[in-house]
XYZ file of C-alpha atoms in Angstrom:
750
model
C 0.230 0.364 0.024
C 2.873 2.307 0.580
C 3.815 2.852 -3.197
C 0.007 3.451 -3.751
C 0.094 5.990 -1.009
C 3.226 7.681 -2.771
C 1.460 8.179 -5.726
C -1.621 9.208 -4.356
C 0.336 12.318 -2.524
C 1.876 13.489 -5.443
C -1.467 13.276 -7.628
C -3.354 16.474 -6.258
C -0.710 18.995 -6.896
C -0.337 17.880 -10.478
C -3.667 17.921 -11.112
C -4.197 21.567 -9.547
C -1.187 22.551 -11.853
C -2.772 20.809 -15.106
C -6.332 22.284 -14.867
C -4.781 25.976 -14.505
C -2.652 26.061 -17.391
C -6.216 25.531 -19.623
C -8.664 27.694 -17.118
C -8.653 31.519 -16.715
C -8.697 33.139 -13.675
C -12.373 32.693 -11.708
C -12.519 36.219 -9.954
C -14.845 35.025 -7.328
C -14.895 31.220 -5.825
C -17.947 29.934 -3.577
C -17.011 29.275 -0.561
C -18.475 25.528 -0.771
C -15.883 24.569 -2.819
C -13.489 23.886 0.238
C -12.937 20.169 1.726
C -14.686 19.468 4.620
C -13.060 16.473 5.529
C -13.555 15.547 9.822
C -10.648 14.554 11.730
C -11.701 10.674 11.205
C -11.868 11.278 7.350
C -8.536 12.940 7.132
C -6.568 9.600 7.965
C -9.239 7.417 5.636
C -8.842 7.125 2.042
C -11.503 6.628 -0.865
C -11.561 2.723 -2.346
C -13.439 1.400 -5.135
C -14.548 -2.055 -4.561
C -15.405 -4.461 -7.155
C -17.506 -7.703 -6.205
C -19.007 -10.329 -7.891
C -22.275 -10.395 -9.047
C -24.518 -12.808 -7.223
C -27.734 -13.097 -5.590
C -26.799 -9.974 -3.325
C -26.254 -7.551 -6.336
C -28.842 -8.596 -8.847
C -30.939 -5.962 -10.293
C -33.692 -6.930 -8.376
C -32.153 -6.480 -5.001
C -33.314 -2.826 -3.735
C -30.502 -0.049 -2.938
C -31.142 -0.065 0.558
C -30.501 -4.081 1.046
C -27.344 -3.671 -1.533
C -26.285 -0.796 0.728
C -26.641 -3.183 3.928
C -25.150 -6.167 2.221
C -22.030 -4.024 0.966
C -21.571 -2.775 4.844
C -21.770 -6.505 6.114
C -18.715 -6.539 4.380
C -16.808 -4.096 6.246
C -15.034 -4.513 9.795
C -17.504 -4.791 12.273
C -18.935 -1.566 14.185
C -18.146 0.111 10.781
C -20.057 3.846 10.212
C -22.290 2.915 7.322
C -21.786 6.736 6.341
C -18.269 5.260 5.015
C -19.649 4.074 2.190
C -19.900 7.031 -0.457
C -21.696 5.276 -3.495
C -23.200 1.996 -4.710
C -22.452 1.174 -8.210
C -25.021 -1.003 -10.093
C -24.798 -0.313 -14.057
C -21.173 0.764 -14.753
C -19.962 -2.119 -12.490
C -20.895 -4.021 -9.704
C -19.616 -2.488 -6.366
C -19.274 0.520 -4.347
C -16.667 3.119 -2.805
C -15.773 3.274 0.713
C -13.488 5.208 2.872
C -10.978 2.904 4.323
C -7.338 2.737 6.226
C -4.719 0.684 4.168
C -5.034 -1.907 6.494
C -9.264 -2.089 6.656
C -8.657 -2.093 2.310
C -5.849 -4.671 2.137
C -8.387 -7.219 4.798
C -11.284 -6.687 2.558
C -9.414 -7.722 -0.648
C -9.071 -11.017 0.987
C -12.925 -11.965 0.916
C -14.421 -14.333 -1.296
C -16.945 -12.064 -2.447
C -14.397 -9.238 -3.449
C -13.139 -9.201 -6.678
C -10.810 -5.946 -6.395
C -10.192 -2.642 -4.072
C -8.175 -0.214 -5.685
C -7.755 3.315 -4.102
C -9.623 5.728 -6.429
C -7.584 8.015 -8.539
C -7.665 12.071 -8.831
C -7.585 12.970 -12.316
C -7.772 16.387 -13.771
C -10.495 19.062 -16.204
C -8.908 18.221 -19.400
C -18.959 28.703 -29.905
C -19.987 31.808 -31.925
C -17.689 30.458 -34.862
C -16.938 26.767 -34.652
C -20.602 25.518 -36.200
C -20.082 27.709 -39.293
C -16.144 26.447 -39.659
C -17.618 22.844 -39.609
C -19.751 23.492 -42.044
C -22.874 23.224 -40.099
C -25.749 25.851 -41.271
C -29.282 26.607 -40.406
C -32.064 24.602 -42.635
C -29.036 22.846 -44.867
C -27.332 19.289 -44.694
C -26.431 17.619 -41.100
C -28.493 20.420 -38.865
C -31.776 19.658 -41.257
C -31.404 15.964 -41.262
C -30.938 15.449 -37.866
C -33.316 17.933 -36.408
C -30.339 20.023 -34.711
C -30.056 16.718 -32.426
C -33.700 16.996 -31.435
C -34.933 13.909 -29.041
C -30.766 13.087 -28.121
C -29.679 13.497 -24.368
C -25.840 14.302 -23.848
C -24.728 13.574 -20.593
C -21.952 16.081 -19.376
C -19.314 15.175 -16.396
C -17.832 18.293 -15.574
C -17.749 20.985 -13.097
C -21.752 22.012 -12.888
C -24.078 23.635 -14.781
C -25.488 27.609 -14.687
C -28.896 26.128 -15.031
C -30.089 30.460 -15.536
C -27.733 30.981 -18.728
C -29.912 32.145 -21.273
C -27.794 29.483 -23.208
C -29.750 26.816 -21.749
C -33.025 28.047 -22.553
C -36.003 25.081 -22.898
C -38.138 27.823 -24.813
C -39.325 25.886 -27.757
C -37.701 22.706 -26.638
C -39.928 19.389 -26.715
C -40.151 17.520 -23.614
C -37.091 14.715 -22.903
C -38.280 11.359 -24.341
C -39.760 9.057 -22.162
C -36.922 6.412 -22.049
C -35.364 9.880 -19.694
C -35.411 8.394 -15.686
C -33.111 11.131 -14.626
C -33.851 14.340 -12.031
C -32.788 17.039 -11.160
C -31.383 18.266 -7.936
C -31.475 22.086 -8.342
C -34.517 24.331 -6.866
C -35.736 27.311 -6.294
C -34.719 29.699 -8.950
C -32.150 27.450 -10.090
C -34.446 25.034 -12.151
C -33.964 22.797 -14.969
C -36.094 23.117 -18.330
C -36.374 20.827 -21.495
C -33.298 21.642 -22.253
C -31.288 20.960 -18.909
C -33.295 18.024 -18.035
C -31.108 16.738 -15.370
C -28.432 17.533 -13.204
C -27.093 16.021 -10.196
C -24.426 16.553 -7.583
C -21.498 13.612 -7.001
C -18.895 15.609 -5.227
C -21.118 16.270 -2.185
C -18.947 14.139 -0.163
C -16.120 16.047 -0.411
C -17.663 19.820 0.072
C -20.536 21.530 0.979
C -22.025 21.883 -2.004
C -25.279 19.890 -2.208
C -25.930 21.576 -5.927
C -24.551 20.557 -9.188
C -23.936 24.527 -9.581
C -21.004 25.623 -11.825
C -18.459 27.292 -9.245
C -15.514 27.362 -11.982
C -17.516 27.860 -15.564
C -15.461 24.765 -17.044
C -18.535 22.671 -17.398
C -20.923 25.697 -18.237
C -18.761 26.202 -21.324
C -18.605 22.330 -22.557
C -22.014 22.187 -22.577
C -22.629 25.191 -24.450
C -19.992 24.095 -26.850
C -22.023 20.895 -27.040
C -25.490 21.637 -27.085
C -25.958 25.586 -26.610
C -29.042 27.557 -27.900
C -28.559 30.256 -30.483
C -27.861 33.559 -28.912
C -26.931 36.580 -30.904
C -24.307 39.695 -30.230
C -21.714 37.105 -27.992
C -19.034 38.219 -27.394
C -15.830 38.621 -25.255
C -14.826 42.349 -24.561
C -16.017 43.358 -27.658
C -14.134 40.314 -29.531
C -15.351 37.050 -31.385
C -18.707 38.757 -31.855
C -21.174 36.576 -33.352
C -24.253 34.109 -32.512
C -23.265 31.455 -30.003
C -24.684 28.167 -30.817
C -23.929 24.548 -29.979
C -23.201 22.186 -32.415
C -26.958 20.107 -31.013
C -28.904 22.873 -30.423
C -31.953 20.939 -29.570
C -30.446 18.332 -27.758
C -31.005 17.457 -24.149
C -28.357 18.364 -21.463
C -28.068 16.139 -17.829
C -25.105 17.535 -15.835
C -23.556 15.134 -13.667
C -20.974 17.134 -11.459
C -17.894 15.444 -10.245
C -15.247 17.889 -10.097
C -14.730 20.639 -8.018
C -13.134 23.910 -9.186
C -9.767 21.900 -9.811
C -9.663 18.554 -9.572
C -12.201 15.079 -10.058
C -12.800 12.290 -8.235
C -12.587 8.536 -9.337
C -15.309 7.318 -7.439
C -17.249 10.087 -7.988
C -16.546 9.787 -11.714
C -17.584 6.304 -11.870
C -20.940 6.648 -9.734
C -21.785 9.526 -12.317
C -21.533 6.970 -15.211
C -23.220 4.402 -13.073
C -26.165 7.106 -12.937
C -26.151 8.286 -16.173
C -26.494 4.561 -18.106
C -29.529 4.270 -15.768
C -30.999 7.405 -16.518
C -31.285 7.051 -20.195
C -28.673 9.229 -21.668
C -27.998 8.766 -25.341
C -24.080 9.941 -25.182
C -21.563 10.660 -22.355
C -18.940 13.667 -22.339
C -15.757 13.542 -19.998
C -13.754 16.736 -20.791
C -11.457 15.108 -17.952
C -8.883 12.549 -17.783
C -5.815 11.007 -15.700
C -2.549 9.188 -16.958
C -2.221 6.316 -19.006
C -3.682 3.411 -17.381
C -4.215 -0.507 -18.748
C -8.107 -0.528 -18.851
C -8.835 -2.983 -15.853
C -7.156 -0.213 -13.848
C -8.753 2.835 -15.231
C -12.350 3.618 -14.253
C -13.455 5.800 -17.288
C -12.627 3.091 -19.261
C -14.537 0.647 -17.444
C -18.157 2.457 -16.656
C -17.415 3.411 -20.575
C -17.548 -0.570 -21.635
C -21.004 -0.970 -19.907
C -21.909 2.255 -21.427
C -21.060 1.122 -25.119
C -22.418 -2.286 -24.001
C -26.008 -0.526 -23.424
C -25.648 1.477 -26.757
C -24.269 4.641 -25.247
C -21.495 6.644 -27.187
C -18.364 8.004 -24.782
C -16.486 10.805 -26.270
C -13.473 11.733 -23.847
C -10.690 14.361 -23.730
C -7.413 13.038 -25.220
C -5.519 15.153 -22.947
C -3.348 18.347 -22.656
C 0.133 17.265 -22.510
C 1.463 17.548 -25.876
C 3.464 17.691 -27.644
C 5.158 15.239 -26.201
C 4.516 11.159 -27.648
C 3.067 8.556 -25.630
C 0.965 11.435 -23.556
C -2.838 10.633 -24.513
C -5.143 9.571 -22.123
C -8.501 7.923 -22.149
C -7.189 5.458 -24.754
C -9.688 2.290 -24.731
C -11.125 1.468 -28.791
C -14.631 1.851 -27.112
C -13.929 5.339 -26.113
C -14.004 8.041 -28.997
C -10.438 10.086 -27.729
C -10.691 13.470 -29.099
C -7.354 15.799 -29.977
C -7.582 19.840 -30.266
C -6.937 22.179 -33.271
C -7.420 25.447 -34.248
C -10.025 27.518 -35.704
C -9.867 30.010 -38.520
C -10.384 33.153 -36.531
C -7.512 35.240 -34.497
C -7.642 38.402 -32.370
C -4.979 40.229 -33.569
C -2.640 42.378 -31.740
C 0.628 43.209 -33.682
C 3.714 43.763 -31.538
C 5.388 47.111 -33.285
C 9.278 47.378 -32.689
C 11.479 50.130 -32.936
C 12.899 49.026 -36.136
C 9.290 49.285 -38.000
C 9.206 45.592 -38.203
C 5.795 44.438 -37.013
C 5.048 40.880 -35.559
C 1.757 38.790 -35.413
C 0.301 38.308 -31.809
C -3.156 37.445 -29.878
C -5.156 38.958 -27.249
C -8.428 38.869 -25.811
C -8.840 42.436 -24.085
C -7.934 44.825 -26.672
C -8.417 48.585 -24.684
C -9.329 51.247 -27.560
C -7.585 53.662 -24.517
C -4.182 52.439 -25.366
C -2.181 54.626 -27.478
C -0.161 53.055 -30.238
C 3.075 54.873 -29.701
C 6.193 53.254 -28.927
C 6.816 52.803 -25.512
C 10.722 51.471 -24.171
C 10.862 48.056 -24.031
C 12.782 45.852 -21.306
C 13.330 42.180 -21.408
C 14.245 41.636 -17.638
C 15.565 37.889 -18.686
C 18.344 39.503 -20.300
C 20.397 38.237 -17.311
C 19.715 34.581 -17.916
C 17.326 34.704 -14.290
C 14.764 32.117 -14.983
C 12.110 33.571 -12.554
C 12.730 37.255 -14.473
C 12.728 35.348 -18.160
C 8.874 34.641 -17.232
C 8.031 37.715 -14.757
C 7.377 35.576 -11.991
C 5.941 36.817 -8.713
C 8.943 39.061 -7.238
C 11.079 39.255 -9.838
C 10.816 42.717 -11.165
C 10.807 44.450 -7.918
C 14.794 45.411 -8.671
C 14.171 45.724 -12.275
C 12.874 49.518 -13.858
C 9.699 48.551 -15.868
C 7.647 51.418 -14.794
C 6.149 53.286 -17.789
C 7.710 50.434 -20.094
C 6.833 47.532 -22.105
C 7.921 44.254 -20.515
C 8.968 41.083 -22.559
C 7.994 38.279 -20.731
C 8.464 34.369 -21.568
C 5.505 32.062 -20.901
C 5.862 29.785 -18.174
C 4.454 31.524 -14.844
C 0.752 31.694 -14.446
C 0.375 35.286 -13.970
C 3.170 37.469 -15.125
C 0.953 40.187 -16.068
C 0.091 40.349 -12.335
C 4.068 41.114 -11.947
C 4.514 43.438 -14.450
C 1.204 45.565 -13.523
C 2.527 45.175 -9.854
C 5.972 46.995 -10.865
C 4.396 49.847 -13.188
C 4.484 48.228 -16.599
C 2.551 49.916 -18.925
C 2.111 46.969 -20.943
C 3.355 43.427 -21.631
C 4.155 41.103 -24.524
C 4.217 37.422 -23.432
C 6.235 35.270 -26.046
C 5.416 31.598 -26.328
C 7.886 28.771 -25.001
C 9.416 26.712 -27.570
C 7.086 23.601 -27.234
C 4.416 26.488 -27.667
C 5.808 27.135 -31.343
C 3.002 29.077 -33.185
C -0.049 28.110 -30.876
C -1.589 30.901 -29.191
C -3.399 30.331 -26.277
C -5.363 33.326 -25.474
C -5.761 34.319 -21.982
C -6.999 37.857 -20.099
C -4.738 39.455 -18.575
C -5.381 42.385 -15.983
C -2.830 44.559 -18.078
C -2.254 45.441 -22.100
C -0.722 42.913 -23.350
C -0.143 41.072 -26.306
C 0.897 36.961 -26.798
C 3.204 36.537 -29.683
C 4.784 32.721 -30.914
C 8.227 31.480 -29.445
C 9.500 32.243 -33.058
C 8.173 35.625 -32.833
C 9.707 36.199 -29.518
C 13.077 35.603 -30.267
C 12.885 37.922 -32.739
C 12.114 40.796 -30.349
C 14.808 39.879 -27.871
C 17.545 40.069 -31.121
C 15.977 43.244 -31.545
C 16.481 44.306 -28.038
C 20.067 43.474 -28.172
C 20.306 45.168 -31.513
C 19.844 48.425 -29.829
C 20.632 50.860 -26.745
C 17.419 52.035 -26.750
C 14.742 49.236 -27.772
C 10.869 50.560 -28.095
C 7.764 48.906 -29.155
C 3.999 49.071 -29.178
C 0.745 46.972 -29.453
C -1.177 47.582 -32.290
C -4.798 45.985 -31.832
C -6.623 44.797 -35.065
C -9.886 42.842 -33.681
C -11.431 39.945 -34.989
C -10.039 38.011 -38.387
C -11.349 35.324 -39.833
C -10.151 33.519 -42.718
C -6.845 32.105 -41.233
C -5.734 29.425 -44.106
C -3.615 27.254 -41.961
C -6.418 26.309 -39.980
C -7.542 23.801 -38.734
C -3.751 23.393 -37.420
C -2.838 20.797 -34.446
C -2.698 22.677 -30.779
C 0.729 22.349 -29.469
C -0.889 21.121 -25.892
C -2.748 18.425 -27.650
C -1.864 15.190 -26.747
C 0.055 12.716 -28.954
C 0.211 8.923 -29.149
C 1.463 6.168 -29.845
C -1.203 4.797 -27.109
C 0.765 3.800 -23.837
C -2.088 1.237 -22.715
C -2.652 -0.469 -26.257
C -0.039 0.616 -28.715
C -2.280 -1.495 -31.436
C -5.171 1.274 -31.288
C -4.548 4.516 -33.098
C -5.487 7.575 -30.331
C -6.425 10.100 -30.399
C -8.695 9.186 -33.317
C -10.204 12.321 -33.997
C -9.269 16.495 -33.744
C -11.621 18.936 -33.476
C -12.095 22.663 -32.236
C -10.320 23.121 -28.924
C -8.231 26.352 -29.418
C -9.786 29.638 -28.404
C -13.308 28.545 -28.313
C -15.733 31.185 -26.991
C -19.177 29.511 -25.040
C -21.453 30.338 -22.084
C -20.017 31.059 -18.964
C -21.713 31.221 -15.436
C -23.211 34.872 -15.391
C -23.405 34.913 -11.347
C -19.513 34.132 -10.830
C -18.747 37.333 -10.835
C -21.305 40.319 -11.582
C -18.463 42.338 -13.413
C -17.247 38.861 -15.348
C -19.075 38.355 -19.357
C -21.409 35.901 -19.851
C -19.071 34.034 -22.498
C -15.330 32.952 -21.909
C -12.670 32.200 -24.504
C -10.652 29.226 -22.953
C -8.462 25.889 -24.500
C -8.400 22.648 -24.043
C -8.884 19.145 -25.478
C -11.484 20.324 -23.010
C -13.108 22.164 -25.588
C -12.681 19.822 -28.491
C -14.406 17.165 -26.744
C -17.774 18.212 -26.486
C -17.927 19.350 -30.378
C -17.370 15.894 -30.676
C -19.930 15.374 -28.561
C -22.609 17.378 -30.443
C -21.207 16.102 -33.375
C -22.503 12.446 -32.318
C -25.778 13.809 -31.070
C -26.063 14.857 -34.740
C -25.459 11.656 -36.237
C -27.758 9.698 -33.497
C -30.166 11.664 -34.263
C -29.817 11.398 -38.287
C -28.734 7.673 -37.662
C -30.606 6.063 -34.640
C -30.150 2.417 -35.363
C -26.207 3.123 -35.748
C -23.966 1.377 -33.114
C -21.417 3.186 -31.114
C -19.095 1.679 -33.127
C -20.343 2.754 -36.718
C -20.558 6.379 -35.617
C -17.021 6.681 -34.414
C -15.836 4.693 -38.027
C -17.968 7.566 -39.939
C -16.349 10.083 -38.012
C -13.246 8.623 -38.851
C -13.172 7.375 -42.092
C -14.679 11.064 -43.220
C -11.927 13.164 -41.443
C -9.759 15.477 -43.551
C -5.747 15.931 -43.042
C -6.096 19.407 -44.907
C -6.255 22.534 -43.999
C -7.961 25.529 -45.194
C -5.160 26.276 -47.726
C -5.633 22.439 -49.083
C -2.632 21.821 -47.542
C -1.599 18.977 -44.633
C -2.728 20.073 -41.384
C 0.053 21.672 -39.692
C 1.454 21.586 -35.931
C 2.617 24.209 -33.695
C 6.234 24.565 -35.865
C 3.944 24.828 -38.662
C 5.605 21.465 -39.972
C 2.996 18.585 -41.469
C 1.349 17.401 -38.638
C 2.080 13.397 -37.282
C -0.562 10.966 -37.514
C 0.156 10.484 -33.339
C -1.050 14.288 -33.447
C -4.131 14.341 -35.523
C -5.125 10.459 -35.405
C -7.281 10.343 -38.589
C -7.605 13.743 -39.076
C -10.109 17.025 -38.782
C -13.642 16.353 -37.986
C -16.124 16.800 -41.206
C -19.604 16.322 -39.817
C -21.261 16.586 -43.199
C -19.554 13.843 -44.932
C -19.789 12.087 -41.293
C -23.368 11.708 -41.573
C -23.075 9.797 -45.230
C -19.455 7.710 -44.934
C -20.558 5.061 -47.511
C -19.054 2.394 -45.321
C -18.106 1.473 -41.886
C -15.879 -0.657 -39.538
C -18.419 -1.674 -37.160
C -17.447 -3.461 -34.095
C -19.797 -5.724 -31.496
C -19.144 -5.603 -27.881
C -17.991 -8.886 -27.509
C -15.868 -8.691 -30.425
C -13.598 -6.672 -27.685
C -13.157 -9.876 -25.580
C -10.367 -11.503 -28.088
C -8.848 -8.190 -28.159
C -8.854 -7.830 -24.456
C -7.190 -11.383 -24.257
C -4.587 -10.453 -26.556
C -2.862 -7.768 -24.386
C -1.937 -10.750 -21.880
C -4.774 -9.037 -19.038
C -5.744 -11.977 -16.723
C -8.917 -13.604 -17.004
C -9.626 -11.180 -13.752
C -8.761 -8.053 -15.079
C -10.149 -8.517 -18.036
C -13.596 -9.893 -15.951
C -13.145 -6.143 -13.987
C -13.755 -4.796 -17.525
C -16.342 -6.641 -18.776
C -18.227 -7.120 -15.296
C -18.630 -10.885 -16.005
C -16.296 -13.613 -15.653
C -14.406 -14.715 -18.838
C -11.895 -17.403 -19.411
C -9.310 -16.335 -22.187
C -8.087 -19.508 -22.450
C -11.604 -20.459 -24.091
C -11.508 -17.296 -26.560
C -9.047 -17.374 -29.601
C -7.755 -14.071 -28.523
C -6.254 -11.620 -31.202
C -3.336 -8.932 -31.892
C -4.381 -5.307 -30.715
C -4.495 -4.690 -34.386
C -6.566 -7.175 -35.871
C -9.617 -5.307 -33.954
C -11.979 -4.165 -36.850
C -10.763 -0.271 -35.944
C -11.122 2.121 -38.391
C -7.516 3.068 -38.282
C -4.360 0.835 -38.171
C -1.179 1.369 -35.417
C 1.069 -1.684 -36.429
C 4.437 -2.506 -34.719
C 7.201 -3.641 -37.466
C 9.971 -5.332 -37.332
C 11.687 -7.309 -40.130
C 8.689 -9.624 -40.879
C 5.557 -8.681 -42.568
C 2.740 -8.574 -40.364
C -1.037 -9.586 -41.962
C -4.717 -8.026 -40.454
C -7.995 -8.168 -41.837
C -11.061 -5.523 -42.134
C -14.814 -6.160 -42.285
C -16.689 -3.258 -44.265
C -20.151 -2.574 -43.685
C -22.056 -1.125 -46.835
C -24.116 1.673 -45.727
C -24.634 3.608 -48.664
C -26.409 2.852 -52.019
C -27.162 -0.625 -52.516
C -25.292 -1.508 -55.704
C -21.581 0.429 -55.593
C -17.897 -0.294 -56.328
C -15.170 0.767 -54.588
C -11.670 0.790 -55.944
C -8.337 1.142 -53.626
C -5.989 4.227 -53.074
C -2.983 3.602 -50.744
C -0.798 5.972 -49.573
C 2.757 3.894 -48.503
C 4.288 4.924 -45.027
C 8.243 5.618 -45.460
C 10.362 2.399 -45.750
C 6.722 0.454 -45.869
C 5.065 -1.965 -48.435
C 0.647 -2.227 -48.347
C -0.297 -4.487 -50.371
C -3.989 -5.603 -50.179
C -6.467 -8.223 -51.458
C -8.973 -7.650 -53.030
C -8.340 -4.441 -54.647
C -11.738 -4.225 -55.751
C -15.012 -4.194 -53.684
C -18.452 -4.867 -54.963
C -21.338 -4.189 -52.559
C -24.724 -5.496 -54.514
C -27.167 -4.830 -50.821
C -27.512 -2.772 -47.574
C -25.681 -3.875 -44.644
C -23.559 -5.992 -46.919
C -20.372 -7.228 -45.339
C -16.986 -7.581 -46.924
C -13.651 -8.777 -45.642
C -10.218 -7.387 -46.731
C -6.805 -8.210 -45.967
C -3.860 -5.897 -45.700
C -0.424 -7.442 -45.799
C 2.738 -4.492 -44.180
C 5.819 -5.283 -45.039
C 9.223 -3.430 -44.594
C 10.912 -1.966 -47.670
C 14.302 -3.418 -48.113
C 15.137 -0.872 -50.594
C 15.044 2.023 -48.032
C 16.989 2.452 -44.856
C 14.964 3.932 -42.083
C 17.437 5.008 -40.264
C 16.716 6.914 -36.857
C 13.408 6.800 -37.960
C 10.528 5.338 -34.958
C 7.447 6.080 -36.747
C 5.598 6.593 -40.308
C 2.508 6.549 -41.688
C 0.063 6.831 -44.401
C -3.621 5.704 -45.322
C -5.350 3.362 -47.359
C -8.398 5.073 -48.926
C -12.006 2.971 -50.578
C -12.972 4.886 -53.294
C -15.818 5.074 -55.138
C -17.614 7.755 -57.246
C -19.483 9.483 -54.014
C -17.646 8.120 -51.058
C -14.265 8.411 -50.032
C -13.629 5.692 -47.390
C -10.344 6.335 -45.480
C -8.242 4.585 -42.948
C -5.227 6.144 -41.109
C -1.860 3.944 -40.887
C 0.428 4.262 -38.237
C 3.477 2.512 -38.326
C 5.978 2.158 -35.036
C 9.174 0.809 -35.953
C 10.654 -2.321 -33.853
């Protein structure tokens, strides 16, 4: 238990920092987000207990009887209130507060499958519908009825039910299958828009309502399904009609996070409840580090949800641009990366030599006079804290009345510049951020520039004894031809948990997204905000899934995922390959299948479908034990009686192949969801130093839902020396006169 305790001790500060990187300032914080742990509870940890299914926890057993039975498994005299959650749909089991020695004793009981400490996870649009090709009364928005009748379950920090983005006016009541309820009371009420709202962090805080005290949950909910609101903006910028991707879909909020962190046991409880409530989609803009699927509550609960036909969409993580940094990697989950949109809030840094360098700023005060001011770089002496304008670092630096160049890294460098009398700030990116600019709200006039532009400013400062600069605010610009570009922070594959499955699956808008913000957080704060992260790209995809489910109610979660992936685009608005933060062609481990194209996803032609039981041979192929796979399936399994398969053999819409000196063979099965009589031809983009051969090279379908299997041979190209290349990528496309069905190919050289 000592090893686990060490892991938990480091989890909280890591999660706290992770949340703040992409969360804006919150000017007022509600008191009821403070922990209220008693002296007794402070010595306890929360454990998630998986219990074998039997007569005691059959579906017909009442909750109070189930609670009594679970309590009987605990040491005599244990307070019943130590059991915090009962799970019935996602898993069989419960969450309980125990001492380490009590947890060890509990695990020895015959009825108990496993006992593990809970993890602490972190939180991971006026323009985006138009950017994605969605238009009122046309195409997918017309065919899907704007998501009408679909229920999106959001797991997040709560929601502001009074925000006009969530008006229920003109909406239909929820479908008859809805079994959830609303915990808001008084003036904070649910409606035909927000049809359910529940709080699952009440065991950690005094809050008993699922209200949003950080803004994150309101923002993600508005992105997925906000109603149309005209004249939305932030400080007059990014102005337009704010509307979610599926504006007529219903929302159910499950509060599982405080303002900063998310609790494993609460996430599992919320997913358990959502399955029983009857949601169609689960959207989770949160996650933790990569873990084996049997040790990942989100993966386990998502498997149960998928079996019920519920689609699960998750943020892929904000740990880019490092490889092997994705989270939420299970193949039954849609893992979403973050990209830019074609809007920029232009604020140019003009130097004394006349050179102008592009930057961005949310706050663009008209009172700032664009005259040249003295420019200073505190980091010229090489001091780390001075470079980043950290707290206290400018006390002995003359910055009064000057423009200060600071390097990205400290949370609030603008506070330090303002405190010491600086007139304005130019914030330059770190090397890893490159050209990705994450817009923030400063407390001082400022612009943020790329790493390359920052180096140019430093060079200019060193070239003259009287460096000067100013900031030219140009407002909102739409039409950046490099969009979509992959955001620097978006996590990259390969997957650690399962390298044979390409992750992320897809990318969607996640950089500088404008959406709803709780109006009552601070009376001086606007009702919309711009924030960034895969937390923002995930609800975009959840909204698109809602449209597709409404348009194709008979499609399985795997079918919808396939439609999204095989129709994605790998080109930007300029018609060139999508670029990364360096403006180089983005790697397949950054973009997965590419950028989502909702209109084409609605009519994919062919799909790669997967039945729930198809995952069992795949899991056995991961060499998990029967017990570990049983935790995922929530039932007993014997891999000795199953024909296991390699990871890359799963009928996934992409390929991730570990290739050495010998060829690898895999099959895929296509299902025709297009015209009854149609022929597809093959197009292959070969990865570097790899040959791909496919049989057959032409496929003809004669009826709807007909299935055809093809075989792929991946072999090393002996004439090409791959040198130090670790990865390569290509694609396999099936083409007809009307459809293009593409599977990305990732090669991991052994």
